[in-house]
Coordinates of C-alpha atoms and ligand atoms in Angstrom, one line a residue:
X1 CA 71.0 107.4 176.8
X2 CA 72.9 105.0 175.5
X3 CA 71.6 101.3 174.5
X4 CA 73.5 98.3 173.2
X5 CA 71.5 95.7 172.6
X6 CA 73.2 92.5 172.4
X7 CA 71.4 89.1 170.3
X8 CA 72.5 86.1 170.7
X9 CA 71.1 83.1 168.9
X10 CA 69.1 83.4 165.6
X11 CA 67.8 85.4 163.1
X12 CA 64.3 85.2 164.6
X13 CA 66.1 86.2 167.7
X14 CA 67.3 89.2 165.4
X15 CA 64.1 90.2 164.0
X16 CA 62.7 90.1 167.9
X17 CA 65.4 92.6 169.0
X18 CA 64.8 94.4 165.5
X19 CA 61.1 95.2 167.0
X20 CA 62.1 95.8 170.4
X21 CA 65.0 98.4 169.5
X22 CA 62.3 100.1 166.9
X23 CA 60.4 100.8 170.1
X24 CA 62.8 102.5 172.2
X25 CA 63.8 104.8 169.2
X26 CA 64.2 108.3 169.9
X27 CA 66.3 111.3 169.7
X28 CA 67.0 110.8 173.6
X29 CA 68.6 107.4 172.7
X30 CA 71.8 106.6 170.8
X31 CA 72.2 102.3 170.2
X32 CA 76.3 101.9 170.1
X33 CA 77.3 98.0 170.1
X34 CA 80.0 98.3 173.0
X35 CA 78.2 97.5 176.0
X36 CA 81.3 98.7 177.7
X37 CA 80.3 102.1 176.6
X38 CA 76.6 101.9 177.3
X39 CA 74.2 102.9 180.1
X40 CA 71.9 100.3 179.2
X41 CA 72.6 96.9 178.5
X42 CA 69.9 95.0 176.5
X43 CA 70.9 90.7 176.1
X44 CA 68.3 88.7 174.0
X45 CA 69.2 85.1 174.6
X46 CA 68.7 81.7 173.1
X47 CA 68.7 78.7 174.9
X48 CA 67.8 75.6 173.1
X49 CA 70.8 73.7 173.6
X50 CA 73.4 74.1 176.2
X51 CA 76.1 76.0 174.4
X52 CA 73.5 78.7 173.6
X53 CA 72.7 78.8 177.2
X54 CA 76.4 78.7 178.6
X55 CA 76.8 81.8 176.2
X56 CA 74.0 83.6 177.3
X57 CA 74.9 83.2 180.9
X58 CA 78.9 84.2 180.0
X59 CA 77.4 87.5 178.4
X60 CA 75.2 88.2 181.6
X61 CA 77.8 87.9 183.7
X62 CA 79.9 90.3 181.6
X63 CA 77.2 92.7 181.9
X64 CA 77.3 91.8 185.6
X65 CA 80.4 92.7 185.8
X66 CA 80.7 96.2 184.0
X67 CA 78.1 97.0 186.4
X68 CA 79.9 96.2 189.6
X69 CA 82.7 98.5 187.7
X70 CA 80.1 101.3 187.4
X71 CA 80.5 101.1 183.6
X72 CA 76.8 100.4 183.2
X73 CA 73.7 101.3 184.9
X74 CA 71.1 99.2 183.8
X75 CA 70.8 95.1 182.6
X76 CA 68.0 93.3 181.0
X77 CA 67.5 90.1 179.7
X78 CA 65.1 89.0 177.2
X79 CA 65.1 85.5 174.8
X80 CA 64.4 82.2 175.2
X81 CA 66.6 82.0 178.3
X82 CA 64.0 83.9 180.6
X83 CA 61.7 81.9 178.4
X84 CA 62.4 78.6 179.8
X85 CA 64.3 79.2 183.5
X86 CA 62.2 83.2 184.4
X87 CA 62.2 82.1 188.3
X88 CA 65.6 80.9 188.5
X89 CA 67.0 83.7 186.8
X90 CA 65.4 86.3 188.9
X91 CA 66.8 84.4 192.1
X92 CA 70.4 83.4 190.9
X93 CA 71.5 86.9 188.9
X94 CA 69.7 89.9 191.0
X95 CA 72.4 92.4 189.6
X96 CA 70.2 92.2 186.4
X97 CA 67.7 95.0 186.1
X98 CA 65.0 92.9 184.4
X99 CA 64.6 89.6 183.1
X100 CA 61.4 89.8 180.3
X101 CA 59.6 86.3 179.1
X102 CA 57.3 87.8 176.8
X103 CA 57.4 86.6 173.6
X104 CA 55.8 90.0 172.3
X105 CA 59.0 92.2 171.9
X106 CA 57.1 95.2 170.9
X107 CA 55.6 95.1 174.1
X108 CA 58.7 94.4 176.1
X109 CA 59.9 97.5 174.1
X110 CA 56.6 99.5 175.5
X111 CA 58.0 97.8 179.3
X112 CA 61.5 99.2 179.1
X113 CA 60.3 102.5 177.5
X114 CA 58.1 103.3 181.1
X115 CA 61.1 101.0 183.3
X116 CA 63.8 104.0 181.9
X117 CA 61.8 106.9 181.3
X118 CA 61.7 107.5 177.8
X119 CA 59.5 109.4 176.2
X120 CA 57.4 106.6 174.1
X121 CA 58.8 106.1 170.6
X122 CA 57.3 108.1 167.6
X123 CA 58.7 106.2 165.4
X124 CA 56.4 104.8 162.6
X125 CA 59.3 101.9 161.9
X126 CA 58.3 98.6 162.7
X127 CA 61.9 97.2 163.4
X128 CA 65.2 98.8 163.6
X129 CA 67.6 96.8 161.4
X130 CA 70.3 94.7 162.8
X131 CA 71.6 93.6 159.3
X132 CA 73.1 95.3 157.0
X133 CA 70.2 97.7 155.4
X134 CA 69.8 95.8 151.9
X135 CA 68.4 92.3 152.8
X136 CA 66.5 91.0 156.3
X137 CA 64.8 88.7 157.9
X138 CA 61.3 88.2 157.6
X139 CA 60.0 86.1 160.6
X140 CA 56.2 84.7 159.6
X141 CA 55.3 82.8 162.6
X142 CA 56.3 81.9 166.1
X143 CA 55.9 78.3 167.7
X144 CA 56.1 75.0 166.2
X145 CA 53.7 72.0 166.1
X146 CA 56.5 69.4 165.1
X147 CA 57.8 67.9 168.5
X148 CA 61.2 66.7 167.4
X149 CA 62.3 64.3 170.5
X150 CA 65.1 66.2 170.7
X151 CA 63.9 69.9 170.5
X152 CA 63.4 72.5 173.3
X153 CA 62.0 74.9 171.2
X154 CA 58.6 74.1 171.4
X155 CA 58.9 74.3 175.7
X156 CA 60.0 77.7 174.8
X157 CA 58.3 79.2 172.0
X158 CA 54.8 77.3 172.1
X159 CA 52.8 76.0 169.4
X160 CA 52.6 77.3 166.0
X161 CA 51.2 80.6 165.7
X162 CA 51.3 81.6 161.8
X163 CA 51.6 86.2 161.5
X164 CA 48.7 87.1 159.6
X165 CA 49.6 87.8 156.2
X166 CA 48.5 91.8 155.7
X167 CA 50.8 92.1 158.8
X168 CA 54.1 90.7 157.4
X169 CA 53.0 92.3 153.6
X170 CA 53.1 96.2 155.5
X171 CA 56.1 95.4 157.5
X172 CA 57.7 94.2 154.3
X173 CA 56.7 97.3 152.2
X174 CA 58.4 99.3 154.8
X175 CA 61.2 97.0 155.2
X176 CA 61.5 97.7 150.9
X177 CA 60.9 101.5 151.3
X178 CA 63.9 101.6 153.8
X179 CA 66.3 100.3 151.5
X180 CA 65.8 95.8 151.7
X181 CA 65.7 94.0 148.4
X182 CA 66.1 90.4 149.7
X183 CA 63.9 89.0 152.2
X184 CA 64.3 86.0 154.1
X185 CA 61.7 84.0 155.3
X186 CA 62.1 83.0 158.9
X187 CA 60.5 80.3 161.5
X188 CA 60.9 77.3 163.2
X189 CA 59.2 75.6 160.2
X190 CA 58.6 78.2 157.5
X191 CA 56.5 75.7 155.1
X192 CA 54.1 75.2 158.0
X193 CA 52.7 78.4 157.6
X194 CA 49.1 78.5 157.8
X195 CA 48.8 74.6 158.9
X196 CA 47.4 74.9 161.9
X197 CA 44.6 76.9 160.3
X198 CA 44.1 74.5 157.5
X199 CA 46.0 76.6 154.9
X200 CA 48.1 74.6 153.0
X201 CA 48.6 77.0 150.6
X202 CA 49.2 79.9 152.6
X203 CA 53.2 80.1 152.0
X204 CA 52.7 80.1 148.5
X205 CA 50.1 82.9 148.9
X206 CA 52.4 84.9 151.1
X207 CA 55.5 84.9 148.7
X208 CA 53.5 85.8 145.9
X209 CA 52.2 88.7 147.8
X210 CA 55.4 89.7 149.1
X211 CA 56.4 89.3 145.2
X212 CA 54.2 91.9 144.2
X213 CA 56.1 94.8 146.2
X214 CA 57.7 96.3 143.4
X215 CA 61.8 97.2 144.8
X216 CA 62.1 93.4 146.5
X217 CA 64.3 91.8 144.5
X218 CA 64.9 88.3 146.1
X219 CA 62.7 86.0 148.3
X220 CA 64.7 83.1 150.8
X221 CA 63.1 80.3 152.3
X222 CA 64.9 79.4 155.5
X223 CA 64.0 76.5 157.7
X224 CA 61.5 74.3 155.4
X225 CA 60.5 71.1 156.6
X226 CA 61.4 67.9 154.3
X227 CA 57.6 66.8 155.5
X228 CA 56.2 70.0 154.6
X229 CA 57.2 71.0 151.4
X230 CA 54.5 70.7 149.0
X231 CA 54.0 70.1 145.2
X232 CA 52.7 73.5 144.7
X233 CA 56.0 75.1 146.7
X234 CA 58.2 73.4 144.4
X235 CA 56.1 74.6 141.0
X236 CA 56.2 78.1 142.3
X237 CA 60.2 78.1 142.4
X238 CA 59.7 78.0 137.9
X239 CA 56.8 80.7 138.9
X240 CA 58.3 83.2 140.9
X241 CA 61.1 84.9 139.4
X242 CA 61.7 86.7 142.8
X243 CA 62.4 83.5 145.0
X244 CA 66.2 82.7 145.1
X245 CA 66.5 79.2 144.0
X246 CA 67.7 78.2 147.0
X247 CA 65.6 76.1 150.1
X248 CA 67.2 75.3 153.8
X249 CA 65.9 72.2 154.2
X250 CA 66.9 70.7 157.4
X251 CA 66.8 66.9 157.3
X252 CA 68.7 65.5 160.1
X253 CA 69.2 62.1 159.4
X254 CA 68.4 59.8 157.0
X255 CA 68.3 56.4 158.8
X256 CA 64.3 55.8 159.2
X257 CA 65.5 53.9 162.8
X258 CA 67.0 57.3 164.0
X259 CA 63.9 59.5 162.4
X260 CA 62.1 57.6 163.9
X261 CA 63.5 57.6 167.3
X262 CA 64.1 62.0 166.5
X263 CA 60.4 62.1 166.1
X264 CA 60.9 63.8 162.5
X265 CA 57.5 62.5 160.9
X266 CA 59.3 61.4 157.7
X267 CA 60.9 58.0 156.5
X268 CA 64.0 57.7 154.2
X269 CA 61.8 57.3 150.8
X270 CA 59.8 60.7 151.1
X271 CA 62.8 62.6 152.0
X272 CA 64.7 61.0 148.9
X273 CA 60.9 62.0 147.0
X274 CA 61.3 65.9 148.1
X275 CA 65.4 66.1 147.1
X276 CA 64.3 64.2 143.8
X277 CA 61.4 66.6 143.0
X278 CA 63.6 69.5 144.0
X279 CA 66.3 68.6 141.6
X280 CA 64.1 67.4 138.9
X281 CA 62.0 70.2 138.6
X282 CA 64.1 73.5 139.6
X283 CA 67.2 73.7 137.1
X284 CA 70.1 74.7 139.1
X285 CA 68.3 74.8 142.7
X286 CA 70.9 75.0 145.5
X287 CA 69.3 72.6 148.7
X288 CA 71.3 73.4 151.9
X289 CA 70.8 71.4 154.7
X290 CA 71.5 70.2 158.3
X291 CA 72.3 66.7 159.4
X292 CA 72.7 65.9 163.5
X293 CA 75.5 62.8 164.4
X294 CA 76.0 61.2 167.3
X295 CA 71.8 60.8 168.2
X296 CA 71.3 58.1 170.9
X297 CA 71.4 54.5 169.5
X298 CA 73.3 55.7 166.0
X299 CA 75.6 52.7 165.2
X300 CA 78.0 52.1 162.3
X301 CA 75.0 50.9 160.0
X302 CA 73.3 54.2 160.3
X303 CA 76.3 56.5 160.4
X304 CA 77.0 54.4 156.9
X305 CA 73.7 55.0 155.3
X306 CA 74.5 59.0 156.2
X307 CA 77.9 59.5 154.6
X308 CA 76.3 57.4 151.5
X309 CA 73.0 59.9 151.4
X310 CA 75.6 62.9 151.3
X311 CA 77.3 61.4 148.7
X312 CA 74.8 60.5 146.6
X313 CA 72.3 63.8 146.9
X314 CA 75.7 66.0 146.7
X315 CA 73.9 69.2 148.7
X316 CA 75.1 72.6 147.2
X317 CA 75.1 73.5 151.0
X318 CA 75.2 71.7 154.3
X319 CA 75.8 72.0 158.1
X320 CA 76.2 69.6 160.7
X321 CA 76.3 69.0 164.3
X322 CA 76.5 67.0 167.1
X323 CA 73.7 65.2 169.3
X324 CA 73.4 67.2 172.3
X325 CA 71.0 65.7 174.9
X326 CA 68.5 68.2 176.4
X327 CA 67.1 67.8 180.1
X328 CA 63.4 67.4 179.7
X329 CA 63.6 66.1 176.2
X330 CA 62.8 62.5 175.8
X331 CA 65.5 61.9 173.4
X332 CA 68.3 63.0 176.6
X333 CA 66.2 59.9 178.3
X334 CA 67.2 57.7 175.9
X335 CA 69.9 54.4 176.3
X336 CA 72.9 54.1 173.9
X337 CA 73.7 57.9 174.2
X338 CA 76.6 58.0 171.9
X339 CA 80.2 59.2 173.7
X340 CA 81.7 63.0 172.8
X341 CA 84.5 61.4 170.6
X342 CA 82.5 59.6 168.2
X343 CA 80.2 62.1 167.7
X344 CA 83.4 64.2 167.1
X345 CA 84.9 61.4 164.6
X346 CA 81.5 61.4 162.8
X347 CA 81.0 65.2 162.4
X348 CA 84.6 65.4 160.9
X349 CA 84.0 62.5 158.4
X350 CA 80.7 64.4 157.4
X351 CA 82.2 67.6 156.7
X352 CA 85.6 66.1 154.8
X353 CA 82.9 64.6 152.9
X354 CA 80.9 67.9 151.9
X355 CA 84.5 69.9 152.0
X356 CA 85.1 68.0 148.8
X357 CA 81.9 68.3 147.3
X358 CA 81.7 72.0 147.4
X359 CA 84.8 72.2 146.1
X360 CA 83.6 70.6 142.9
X361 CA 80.8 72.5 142.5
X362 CA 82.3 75.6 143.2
X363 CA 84.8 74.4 140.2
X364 CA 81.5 73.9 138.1
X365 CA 80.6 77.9 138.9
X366 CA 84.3 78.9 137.0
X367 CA 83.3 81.0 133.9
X368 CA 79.7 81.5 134.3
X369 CA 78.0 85.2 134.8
X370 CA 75.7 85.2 138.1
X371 CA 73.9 87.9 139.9
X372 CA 75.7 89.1 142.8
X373 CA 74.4 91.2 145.6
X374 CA 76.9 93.3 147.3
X375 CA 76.9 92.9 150.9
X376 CA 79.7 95.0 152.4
X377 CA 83.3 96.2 152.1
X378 CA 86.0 94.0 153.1
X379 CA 88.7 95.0 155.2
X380 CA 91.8 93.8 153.1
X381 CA 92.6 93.9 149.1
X382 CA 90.2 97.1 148.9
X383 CA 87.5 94.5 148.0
X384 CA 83.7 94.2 148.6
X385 CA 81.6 90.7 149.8
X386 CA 78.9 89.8 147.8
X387 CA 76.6 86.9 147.7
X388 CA 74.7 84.8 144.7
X389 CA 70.8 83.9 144.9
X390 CA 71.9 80.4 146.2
X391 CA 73.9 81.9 149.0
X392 CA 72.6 83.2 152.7
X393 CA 74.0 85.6 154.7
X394 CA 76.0 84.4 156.9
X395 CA 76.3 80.6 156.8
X396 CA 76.8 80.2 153.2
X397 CA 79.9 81.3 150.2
X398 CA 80.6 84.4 149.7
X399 CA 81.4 86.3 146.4
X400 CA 84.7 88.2 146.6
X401 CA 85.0 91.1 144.3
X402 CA 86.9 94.6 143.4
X403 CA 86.0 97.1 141.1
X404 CA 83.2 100.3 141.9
X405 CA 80.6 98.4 143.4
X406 CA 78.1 100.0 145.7
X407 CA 76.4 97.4 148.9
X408 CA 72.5 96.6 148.5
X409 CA 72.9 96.7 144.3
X410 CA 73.1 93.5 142.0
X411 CA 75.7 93.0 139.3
X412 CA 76.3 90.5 136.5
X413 CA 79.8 89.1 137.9
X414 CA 81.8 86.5 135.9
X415 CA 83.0 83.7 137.9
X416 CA 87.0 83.6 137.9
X417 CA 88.4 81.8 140.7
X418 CA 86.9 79.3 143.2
X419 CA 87.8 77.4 146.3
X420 CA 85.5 75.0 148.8
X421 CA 83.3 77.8 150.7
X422 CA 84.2 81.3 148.5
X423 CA 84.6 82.1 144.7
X424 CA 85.9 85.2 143.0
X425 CA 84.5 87.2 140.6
X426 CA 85.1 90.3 137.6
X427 CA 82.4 92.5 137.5
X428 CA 81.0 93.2 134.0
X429 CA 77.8 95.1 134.7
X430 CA 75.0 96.1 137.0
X431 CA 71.5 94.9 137.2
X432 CA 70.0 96.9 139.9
Ligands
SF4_1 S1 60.9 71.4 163.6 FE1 61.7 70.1 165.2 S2 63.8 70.8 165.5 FE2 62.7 72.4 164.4 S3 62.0 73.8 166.0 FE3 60.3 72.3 165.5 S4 60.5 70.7 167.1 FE4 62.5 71.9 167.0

C-alpha cells in the first residue's frame, strides 16, 4: 500500500506525523511523497491563522480531486484543522475518508492501522523521520498556558502539558542510535517546560540529560519565551558544551502599549534585561527572533520605537510578519485594526532594516573557522548545504561548500565568502 503523508504547518506538526507514520510501518506499506501516486493520502494540517487554513483546505481539495480521478482511494485529515472546525469538516468535505482530532498521533496511527487493514506495526521506532536523518525535532510538550490575545493555538492545542522527561530521554537515544546528532527542542513555549508543575528548572534538567547521550552532538532551543527564560538557562549556555549557542526567542513587539494590548506578559525593560543578559554573558550567542506589525492600534510612535529596538539589539536572526486578526480572538475584536498596506509598508521597512544587518554580520564571519554540519547535496556547482551551530534548518543561513563532505558529519570550514542570508566556506578538516 502506498502512503504519502503530507505536513503542513510546523515542526511540531512534523514530529506528530513522524509518530503517526512510525505506526503504520510495515513491509505491507511503502511512504512515497507524490500523493498522485498513492493509495492513501494522509494531510496533517495547521490552522492557526488563515493562510495555514486556506492551505490546508487547497491540499484537501487536491486530494479531493485525485479521488474523483480514481488516482487515490483513501483521504484523511489530521492537524489542528480538525482540531478547531471537526463538525464542519465532516459536513462540508464527505469525499474525505476520515477527519481525526486527536491530539495523540500514535493513537490515530493505531485508528488508521484497523480503518485500512494493516497488520499493526512491529516496529520498535518511535517516529519515522521526516527530516533529513542527521538532526530532528524534539517536541517536549503540547499546549500552552500563555494566552497571547492574538493566538488560536491554545483553542486548539489546550493548556500546557510538559512530556515526562524519561519519555523524551528514550525517544532521544533512539532518535541518536538512528543516525540524529542535533536535536531541536520544540513547543509552543519551550522554556515553560515543567511550569505548570512547579518545575522551574526542569528545561535545564532535561538538556543536561539529553547531553549525556554520548553521539548528540548539538542541542537547539526553539520557541523560548522572553518572560520565561531564566538566569540559570542563560548560565547553562557557558555549561553545556552541547547546546548551540543559539535561542529563538520570539518577542513580538517592543512597544509596552501593544504588549500589552497582545497579552505577552512582559514590558519593554525585561525584554531589553533578557537580550542584555544574553549578550553579556554568552560570547558570540546568535538570538533570532520574531516581531508581528500591523497589531490593532499600532501608530507611527510604536512602529518608531520597533525599527529603533532592531537597530539597536542588531539580532543575528529575525522574522517578521503581519497582524492577522483571528475570529474568536479578542485581539480580531479590537478598534484601530491597521489596513493591509501599512502592515505591508511596515514589514518591508523591518526587513530592509535586518537585510542590512545580516549583511554585516555575515561580513564579520569572513575568515573565521566554524563547525559546520553537512545537511544535503545541492543540486547545482556539485556542492553540499551545511549549517553553523547559530543556524536552524530551514529558516536560517546556510553554509555553501564543495570538496568530499559526507551529510550528518561536522567539519572545521573556513569562512570565505558571505552575503545577507548564506556564506561560503573551504573545508579544512573534519570534527565528527
Ligand atoms: S506563546 Fe502566545 S503566541 Fe505562542 S502559542 Fe502560546 S499563546 Fe500562542
Amino acid at each position: 500500500m502506498k502512503i504519502c503523508v503530507i505536513t503542513l504547518g510546523c515542526p511540531k506538526n512534523v514530529v506528530d506525523s513522524e509518530y503517526l507514520t512510525a505506526r503504520l510501518l510495515n513491509d505491507k506499506v511503502e511512504f512515497i511523497d507524490r500523493a498522485d501516486q498513492a493509495d492513501v493520502v494522509i494531510i496533517n494540517t495547521c490552522a492557526f491563522i488563515l493562510p495555514a487554513r486556506e492551505e490546508a483546505i487547497e491540499t484537501i481539495l487536491e486530494a479531493v480531486n485525485l479521488k474523483s480521478q480514481g488516482k487515490i482511494k483513501r483521504i484523511y485529515v489530521t492537524g489542528c484543522l480538525p482540531q478547531l472546525y471537526l463538525d464542519e469538516l465532516q459536513t462540508e468535505l464527505p469525499e474525505v475518508d476520515g477527519f481525526f482530532a486527536q491530539l495523540d498521533f500514535n493513537q490515530i496511527g493505531r485508528k488508521l492501522t484497523r480503518e485500512l487493514n494493516l497488520e499493526s506495526s512491529k516496529n520498535s521506532q518511535k517516529r519515522f523521520l521526516q527530516t533529513p536523518g542527521h538532526y530532528a525535532y524534539l517536541k517536549i510538550s503540547e499546549g500552552c498556558d500563555n494566552r497571547c490575545f492574538y493566538c488560536t493555538i491554545p483553542r486548539i492545542k489546550g493548556n500546557y502539558q510538559s512530556w515526562a522527561r524519561t519519555h523524551l530521554i528514550d525517544e532521544a537515544k533512539q532518535l541518536v542510535d538512528g543516525g540524529v546528532r542535533e536535536l531541536i527542542l520544540v513547543a509552543q513555549d519551550t522554556t515553560y517546560y515543567g511550569w505548570e508543575k512547579g518545575n522551574r528548572h526542569a528545561l535545564i534538567n532535561l538538556i543536561n540529560s539529553l547531553a549525556k547521550v554520548e553521539q548528540l552532538k548539538w542541542i537547539r532551543i526553539l520557541y523560548a519565551h522572553p518572560a520565561h527564560v531564566e538566569d540559570k538557562l542563560i548560565q547553562l549556555y557557558n555549561e553545556q558544551e552541547k547546546l548551540c549557542r543559539y535561542i529563538d526567542l520570539p518577542i513580538q513587539h517592543i512597544s509596552n502599549k501593544i504588549l500589552k494590548s497582545m497579552g505577552r506578559q512582559i514590558a519593554e525593560n525585561d525584554i531589553r534585561k533578557v537580550i542584555a543578559k544574553l549578550r553579556n554573558q554568552v560570547p558570540n550567542i546568535a538570538i533570532r527572533t520574531t516581531l508581528m506589525v500591523g497589531y490593532p492600534g499600532e501608530d507611527e510612535e510604536d512602529f518608531r520605537l520597533l525599527k529603533n529596538f532592531v537597530s539597536q539589539v542588531q539580532f543575528e536572526r529575525l522574522g517578521v510578519f503581519k497582524f492577522i486578526p483571528e475570529s474568536g480572538t479578542p485581539a480580531a475584536r479590537l478598534p484601530d485594526q491597521i489596513d493591509e498596506q501599512t502592515k505591508e509598508d511596515r514589514l518591508q521597512e523591518i526587513m530592509e532594516l535586518q537585510y542590512d544587518i545580516a549583511g554585516q554580520k555575515n561580513q564579520k564571519m569572513l575568515g573565521q573557522t566554524v563547525a559546520v554540519i553537512i545537511d544535503e547535496p545541492e543540486e547545482k556547482n556539485a556542492s553540499f548545504a551545511g549549517r553553523t551551530q547559530w543556524d536552524s534548518p530551514l529558516i536560517d543561513n546556510l553554509v555553501h561548500l564543495s570538496g568530499e563532505v559526507e551529510a550528518g558529519k561536522f567539519y572545521n570550514v573556513t569562512i570565505n565568502r558571505t552575503e545577507e542570508y548564506d556564506l561560503w566556506g573551504k573545508v579544512n578538516s573534519l570534527i565528527y
